[in-house]
XYZ file of N, CA and C in Angstrom:
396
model
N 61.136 97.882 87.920
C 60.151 97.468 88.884
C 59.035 98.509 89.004
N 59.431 99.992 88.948
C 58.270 100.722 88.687
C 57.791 101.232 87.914
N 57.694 100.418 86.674
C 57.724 101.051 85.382
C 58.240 102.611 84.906
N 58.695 103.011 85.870
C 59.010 104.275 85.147
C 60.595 104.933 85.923
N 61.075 105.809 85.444
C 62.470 106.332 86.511
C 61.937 106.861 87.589
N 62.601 106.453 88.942
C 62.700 106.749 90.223
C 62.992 108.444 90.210
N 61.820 108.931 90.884
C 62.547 110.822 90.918
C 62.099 110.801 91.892
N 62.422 112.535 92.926
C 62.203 113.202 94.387
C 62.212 114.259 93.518
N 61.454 114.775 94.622
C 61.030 116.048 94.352
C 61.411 117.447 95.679
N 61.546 118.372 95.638
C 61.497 119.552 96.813
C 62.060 120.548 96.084
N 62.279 121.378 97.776
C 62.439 122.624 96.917
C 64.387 123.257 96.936
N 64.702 123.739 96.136
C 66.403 123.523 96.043
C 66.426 124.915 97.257
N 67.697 124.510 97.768
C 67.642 125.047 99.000
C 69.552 125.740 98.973
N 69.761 126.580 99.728
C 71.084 126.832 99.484
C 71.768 126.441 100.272
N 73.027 125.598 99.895
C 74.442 125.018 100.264
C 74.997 125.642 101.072
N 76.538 125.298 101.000
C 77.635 125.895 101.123
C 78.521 126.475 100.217
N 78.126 126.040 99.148
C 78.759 126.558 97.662
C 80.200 125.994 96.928
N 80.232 124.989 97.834
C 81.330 124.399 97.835
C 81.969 123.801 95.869
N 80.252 123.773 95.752
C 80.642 122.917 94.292
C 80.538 124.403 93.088
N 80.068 125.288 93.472
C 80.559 126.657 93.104
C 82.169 127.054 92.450
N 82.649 126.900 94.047
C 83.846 127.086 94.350
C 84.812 126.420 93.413
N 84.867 124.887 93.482
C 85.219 124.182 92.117
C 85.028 123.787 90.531
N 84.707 125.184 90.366
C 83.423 124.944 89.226
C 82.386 124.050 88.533
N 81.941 123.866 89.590
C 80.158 122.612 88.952
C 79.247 123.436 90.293
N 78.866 124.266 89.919
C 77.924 124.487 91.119
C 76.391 123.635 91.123
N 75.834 123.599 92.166
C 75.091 122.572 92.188
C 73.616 122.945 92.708
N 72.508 122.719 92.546
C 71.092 123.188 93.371
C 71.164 121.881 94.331
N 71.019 121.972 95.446
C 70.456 121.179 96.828
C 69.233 120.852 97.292
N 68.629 119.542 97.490
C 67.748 119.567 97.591
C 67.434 118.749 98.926
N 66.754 118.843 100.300
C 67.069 118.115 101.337
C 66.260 116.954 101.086
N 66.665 115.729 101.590
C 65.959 114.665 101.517
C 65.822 114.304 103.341
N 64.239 114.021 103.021
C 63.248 113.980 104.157
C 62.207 112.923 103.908
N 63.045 112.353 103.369
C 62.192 110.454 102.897
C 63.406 109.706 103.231
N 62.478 108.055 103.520
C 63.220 106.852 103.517
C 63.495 106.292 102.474
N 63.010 106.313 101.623
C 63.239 105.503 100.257
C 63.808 106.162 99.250
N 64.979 105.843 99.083
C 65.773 106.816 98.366
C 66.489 106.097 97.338
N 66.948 106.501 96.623
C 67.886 105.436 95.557
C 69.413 105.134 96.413
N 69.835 104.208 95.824
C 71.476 103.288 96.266
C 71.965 105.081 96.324
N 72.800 104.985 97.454
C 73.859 106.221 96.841
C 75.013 106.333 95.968
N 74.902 107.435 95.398
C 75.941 107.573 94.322
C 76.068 108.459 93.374
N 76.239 108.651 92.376
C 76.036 109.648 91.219
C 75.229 108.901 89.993
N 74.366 110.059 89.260
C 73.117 109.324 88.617
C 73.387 110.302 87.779
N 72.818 110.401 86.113
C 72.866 110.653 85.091
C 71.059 111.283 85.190
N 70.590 112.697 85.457
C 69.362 112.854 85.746
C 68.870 113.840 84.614
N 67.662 114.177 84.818
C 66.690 114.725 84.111
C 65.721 115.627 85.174
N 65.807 116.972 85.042
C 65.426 117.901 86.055
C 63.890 118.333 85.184
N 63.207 118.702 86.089
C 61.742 119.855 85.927
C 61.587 120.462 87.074
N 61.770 122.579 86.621
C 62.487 123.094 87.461
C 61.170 124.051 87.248
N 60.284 124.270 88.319
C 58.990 125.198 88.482
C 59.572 126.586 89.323
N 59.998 127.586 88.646
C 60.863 128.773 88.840
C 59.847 129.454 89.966
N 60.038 130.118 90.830
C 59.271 131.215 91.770
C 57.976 132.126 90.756
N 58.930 132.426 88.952
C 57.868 133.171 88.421
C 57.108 132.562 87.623
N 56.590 131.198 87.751
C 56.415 130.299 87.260
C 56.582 129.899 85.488
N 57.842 130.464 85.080
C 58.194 129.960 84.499
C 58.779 128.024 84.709
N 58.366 127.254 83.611
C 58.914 125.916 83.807
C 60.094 125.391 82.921
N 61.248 124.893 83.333
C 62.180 124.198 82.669
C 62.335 122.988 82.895
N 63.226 122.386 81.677
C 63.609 121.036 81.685
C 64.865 120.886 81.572
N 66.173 120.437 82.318
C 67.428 120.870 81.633
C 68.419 119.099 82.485
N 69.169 118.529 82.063
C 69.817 117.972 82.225
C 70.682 117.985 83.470
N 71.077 116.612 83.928
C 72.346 117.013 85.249
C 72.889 115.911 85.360
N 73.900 115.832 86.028
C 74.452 114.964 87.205
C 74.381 114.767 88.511
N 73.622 114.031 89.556
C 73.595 114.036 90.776
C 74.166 112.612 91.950
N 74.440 113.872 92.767
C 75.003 112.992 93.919
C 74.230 112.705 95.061
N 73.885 111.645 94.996
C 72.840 111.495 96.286
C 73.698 110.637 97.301
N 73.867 111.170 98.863
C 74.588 110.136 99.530
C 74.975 111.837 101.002
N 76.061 111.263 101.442
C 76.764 111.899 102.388
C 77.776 113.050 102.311
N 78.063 112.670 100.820
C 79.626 113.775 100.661
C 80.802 113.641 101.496
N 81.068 111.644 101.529
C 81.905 111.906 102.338
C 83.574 113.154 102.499
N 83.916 113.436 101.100
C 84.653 114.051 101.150
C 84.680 115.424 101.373
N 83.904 116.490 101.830
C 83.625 117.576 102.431
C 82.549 117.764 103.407
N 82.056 116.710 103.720
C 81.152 116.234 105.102
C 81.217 115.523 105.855
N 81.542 115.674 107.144
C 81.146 114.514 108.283
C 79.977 114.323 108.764
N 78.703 115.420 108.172
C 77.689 115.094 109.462
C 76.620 113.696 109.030
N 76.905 113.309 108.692
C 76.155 111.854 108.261
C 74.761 112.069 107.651
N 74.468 113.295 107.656
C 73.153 113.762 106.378
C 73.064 113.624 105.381
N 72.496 112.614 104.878
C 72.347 112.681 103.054
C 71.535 114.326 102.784
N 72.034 113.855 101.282
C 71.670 115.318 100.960
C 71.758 114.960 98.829
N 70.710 115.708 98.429
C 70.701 115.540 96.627
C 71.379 116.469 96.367
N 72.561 116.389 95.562
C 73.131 117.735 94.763
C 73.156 117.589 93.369
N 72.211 118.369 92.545
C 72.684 118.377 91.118
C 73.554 119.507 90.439
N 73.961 118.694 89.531
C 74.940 120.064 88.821
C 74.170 120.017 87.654
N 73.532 121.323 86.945
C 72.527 120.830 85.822
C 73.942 121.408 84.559
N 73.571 120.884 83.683
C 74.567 120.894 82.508
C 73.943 121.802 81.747
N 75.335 122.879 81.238
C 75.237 124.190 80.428
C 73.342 124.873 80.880
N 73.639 125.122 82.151
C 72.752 126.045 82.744
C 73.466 126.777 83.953
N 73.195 128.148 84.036
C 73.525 128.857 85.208
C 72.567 130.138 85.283
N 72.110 129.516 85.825
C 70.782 130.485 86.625
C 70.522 130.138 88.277
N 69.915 130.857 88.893
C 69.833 131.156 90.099
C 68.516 130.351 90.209
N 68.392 129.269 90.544
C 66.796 128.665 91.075
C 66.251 128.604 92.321
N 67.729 129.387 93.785
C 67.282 128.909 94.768
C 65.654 129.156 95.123
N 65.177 128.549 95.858
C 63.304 128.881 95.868
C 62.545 127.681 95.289
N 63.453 127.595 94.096
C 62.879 126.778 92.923
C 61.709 125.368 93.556
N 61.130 124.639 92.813
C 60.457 123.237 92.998
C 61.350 122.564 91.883
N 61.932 121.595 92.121
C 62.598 120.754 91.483
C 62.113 119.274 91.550
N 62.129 118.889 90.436
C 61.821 117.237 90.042
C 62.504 116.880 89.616
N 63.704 115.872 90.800
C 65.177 115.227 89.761
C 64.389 113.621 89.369
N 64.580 113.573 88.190
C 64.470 112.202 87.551
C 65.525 111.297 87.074
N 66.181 110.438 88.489
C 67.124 109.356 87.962
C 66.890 108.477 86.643
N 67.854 108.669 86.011
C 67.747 107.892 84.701
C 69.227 106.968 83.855
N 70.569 107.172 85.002
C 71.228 105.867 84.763
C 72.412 105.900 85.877
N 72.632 104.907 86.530
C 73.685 105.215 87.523
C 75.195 104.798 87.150
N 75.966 106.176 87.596
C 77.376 106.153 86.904
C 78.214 105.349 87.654
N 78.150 105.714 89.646
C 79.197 105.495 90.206
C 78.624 105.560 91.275
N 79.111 104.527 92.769
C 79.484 104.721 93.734
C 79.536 106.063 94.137
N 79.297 106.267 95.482
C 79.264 107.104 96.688
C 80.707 106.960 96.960
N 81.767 108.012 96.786
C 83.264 107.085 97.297
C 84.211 108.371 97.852
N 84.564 108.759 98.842
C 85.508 109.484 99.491
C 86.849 109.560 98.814
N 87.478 110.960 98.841
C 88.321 111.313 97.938
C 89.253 111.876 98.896
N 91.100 111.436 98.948
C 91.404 112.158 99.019
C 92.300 113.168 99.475
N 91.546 114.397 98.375
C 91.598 115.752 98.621
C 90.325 116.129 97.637
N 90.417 117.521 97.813
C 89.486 118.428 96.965
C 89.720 118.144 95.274
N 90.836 118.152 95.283
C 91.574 118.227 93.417
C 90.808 116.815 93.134
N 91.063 116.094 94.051
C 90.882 114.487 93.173
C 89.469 114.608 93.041
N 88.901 115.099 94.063
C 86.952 115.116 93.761
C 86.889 116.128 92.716
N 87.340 116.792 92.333
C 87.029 118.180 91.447
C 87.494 117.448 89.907
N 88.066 116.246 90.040
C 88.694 115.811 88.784
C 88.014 114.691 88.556
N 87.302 113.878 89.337
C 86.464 113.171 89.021
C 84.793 113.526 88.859
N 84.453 114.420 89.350
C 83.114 115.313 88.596
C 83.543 115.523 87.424
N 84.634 115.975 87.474
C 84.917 116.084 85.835
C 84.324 115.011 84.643
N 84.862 114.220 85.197
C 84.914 112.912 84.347
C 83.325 112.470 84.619
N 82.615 112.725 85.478
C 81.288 112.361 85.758
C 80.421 112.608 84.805
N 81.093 113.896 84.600
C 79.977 115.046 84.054
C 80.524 114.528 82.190
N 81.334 114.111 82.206
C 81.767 113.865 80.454
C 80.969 112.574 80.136
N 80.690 111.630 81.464
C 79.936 110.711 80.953
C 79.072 110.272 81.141
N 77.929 111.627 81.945
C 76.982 111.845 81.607
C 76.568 112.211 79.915
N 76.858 113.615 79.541
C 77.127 113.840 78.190
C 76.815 113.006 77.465
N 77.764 112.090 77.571
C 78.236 111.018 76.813
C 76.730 110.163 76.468
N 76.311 109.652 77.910
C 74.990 108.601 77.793
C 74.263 109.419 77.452
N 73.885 110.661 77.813
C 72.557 111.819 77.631
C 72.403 111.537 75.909
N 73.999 111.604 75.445
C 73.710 111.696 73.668
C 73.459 110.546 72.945
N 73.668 109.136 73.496
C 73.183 108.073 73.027
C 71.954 107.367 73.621
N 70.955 108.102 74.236
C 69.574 107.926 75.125
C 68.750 109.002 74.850
């Protein structure tokens, strides 16, 4: 409908570190718009304008929605996990570009079962990234 992929833009902001903690750490980005995509996890495409203005382009997985499973406060919130990158962007300007949706927004639980299904998120992302 809009000829092109749906993206948001801001600036990545720091967490709780939660997705750290389970290894996929993630850049945060607050959402402060109405129009947002379905929630869920999306197969994305980042452009990441660094503090020293260096610019990147690097791959992810994101969760856009509530977190019901380590959040109650009813705040959506963007989390990407960018793939085979680990660098420090907090500060950063980020441009996530949705480009295929994997899954539902869906409460887990415990921690293990969410930590085991990013897993699997993130393999099939991969997966589409290499045939797209």
């Amino acid at each position: 409908m809009l000829g092109r992929p749906y993206a948001i833009a801001g600036e990545v902001v720091k967490g709780r570190q939660l997705g750290r903690d389970i290894g996929f750490p993630t850049c945060n980005l607050a959402l402060n718009r109405r129009n947002i995509p379905l929630h869920g996890v999306y197969v994305c495409d980042t452009q990441i304008s660094l503090p020293d203005g260096r610019q990147l382009s690097v791959s992810g997985i994101a969760n856009i929605g509530y977190r019901p499973t380590v959040d109650d406060s009813g705040e959506a919130i963007l989390e990407v996990h960018l793939l085979d990158f680990d660098q420090d962007v907090y500060g950063a300007w980020m441009s996530v570009i949705f480009r295929h949706r994997v899954r539902s927004e869906q409460k887990f639980s415990s921690l293990d079962e969410l930590t085991q299904q990013i897993g699997k998120d993130t393999q099939q992302a991969r997966a589409w990234l290499a045939n797209h």
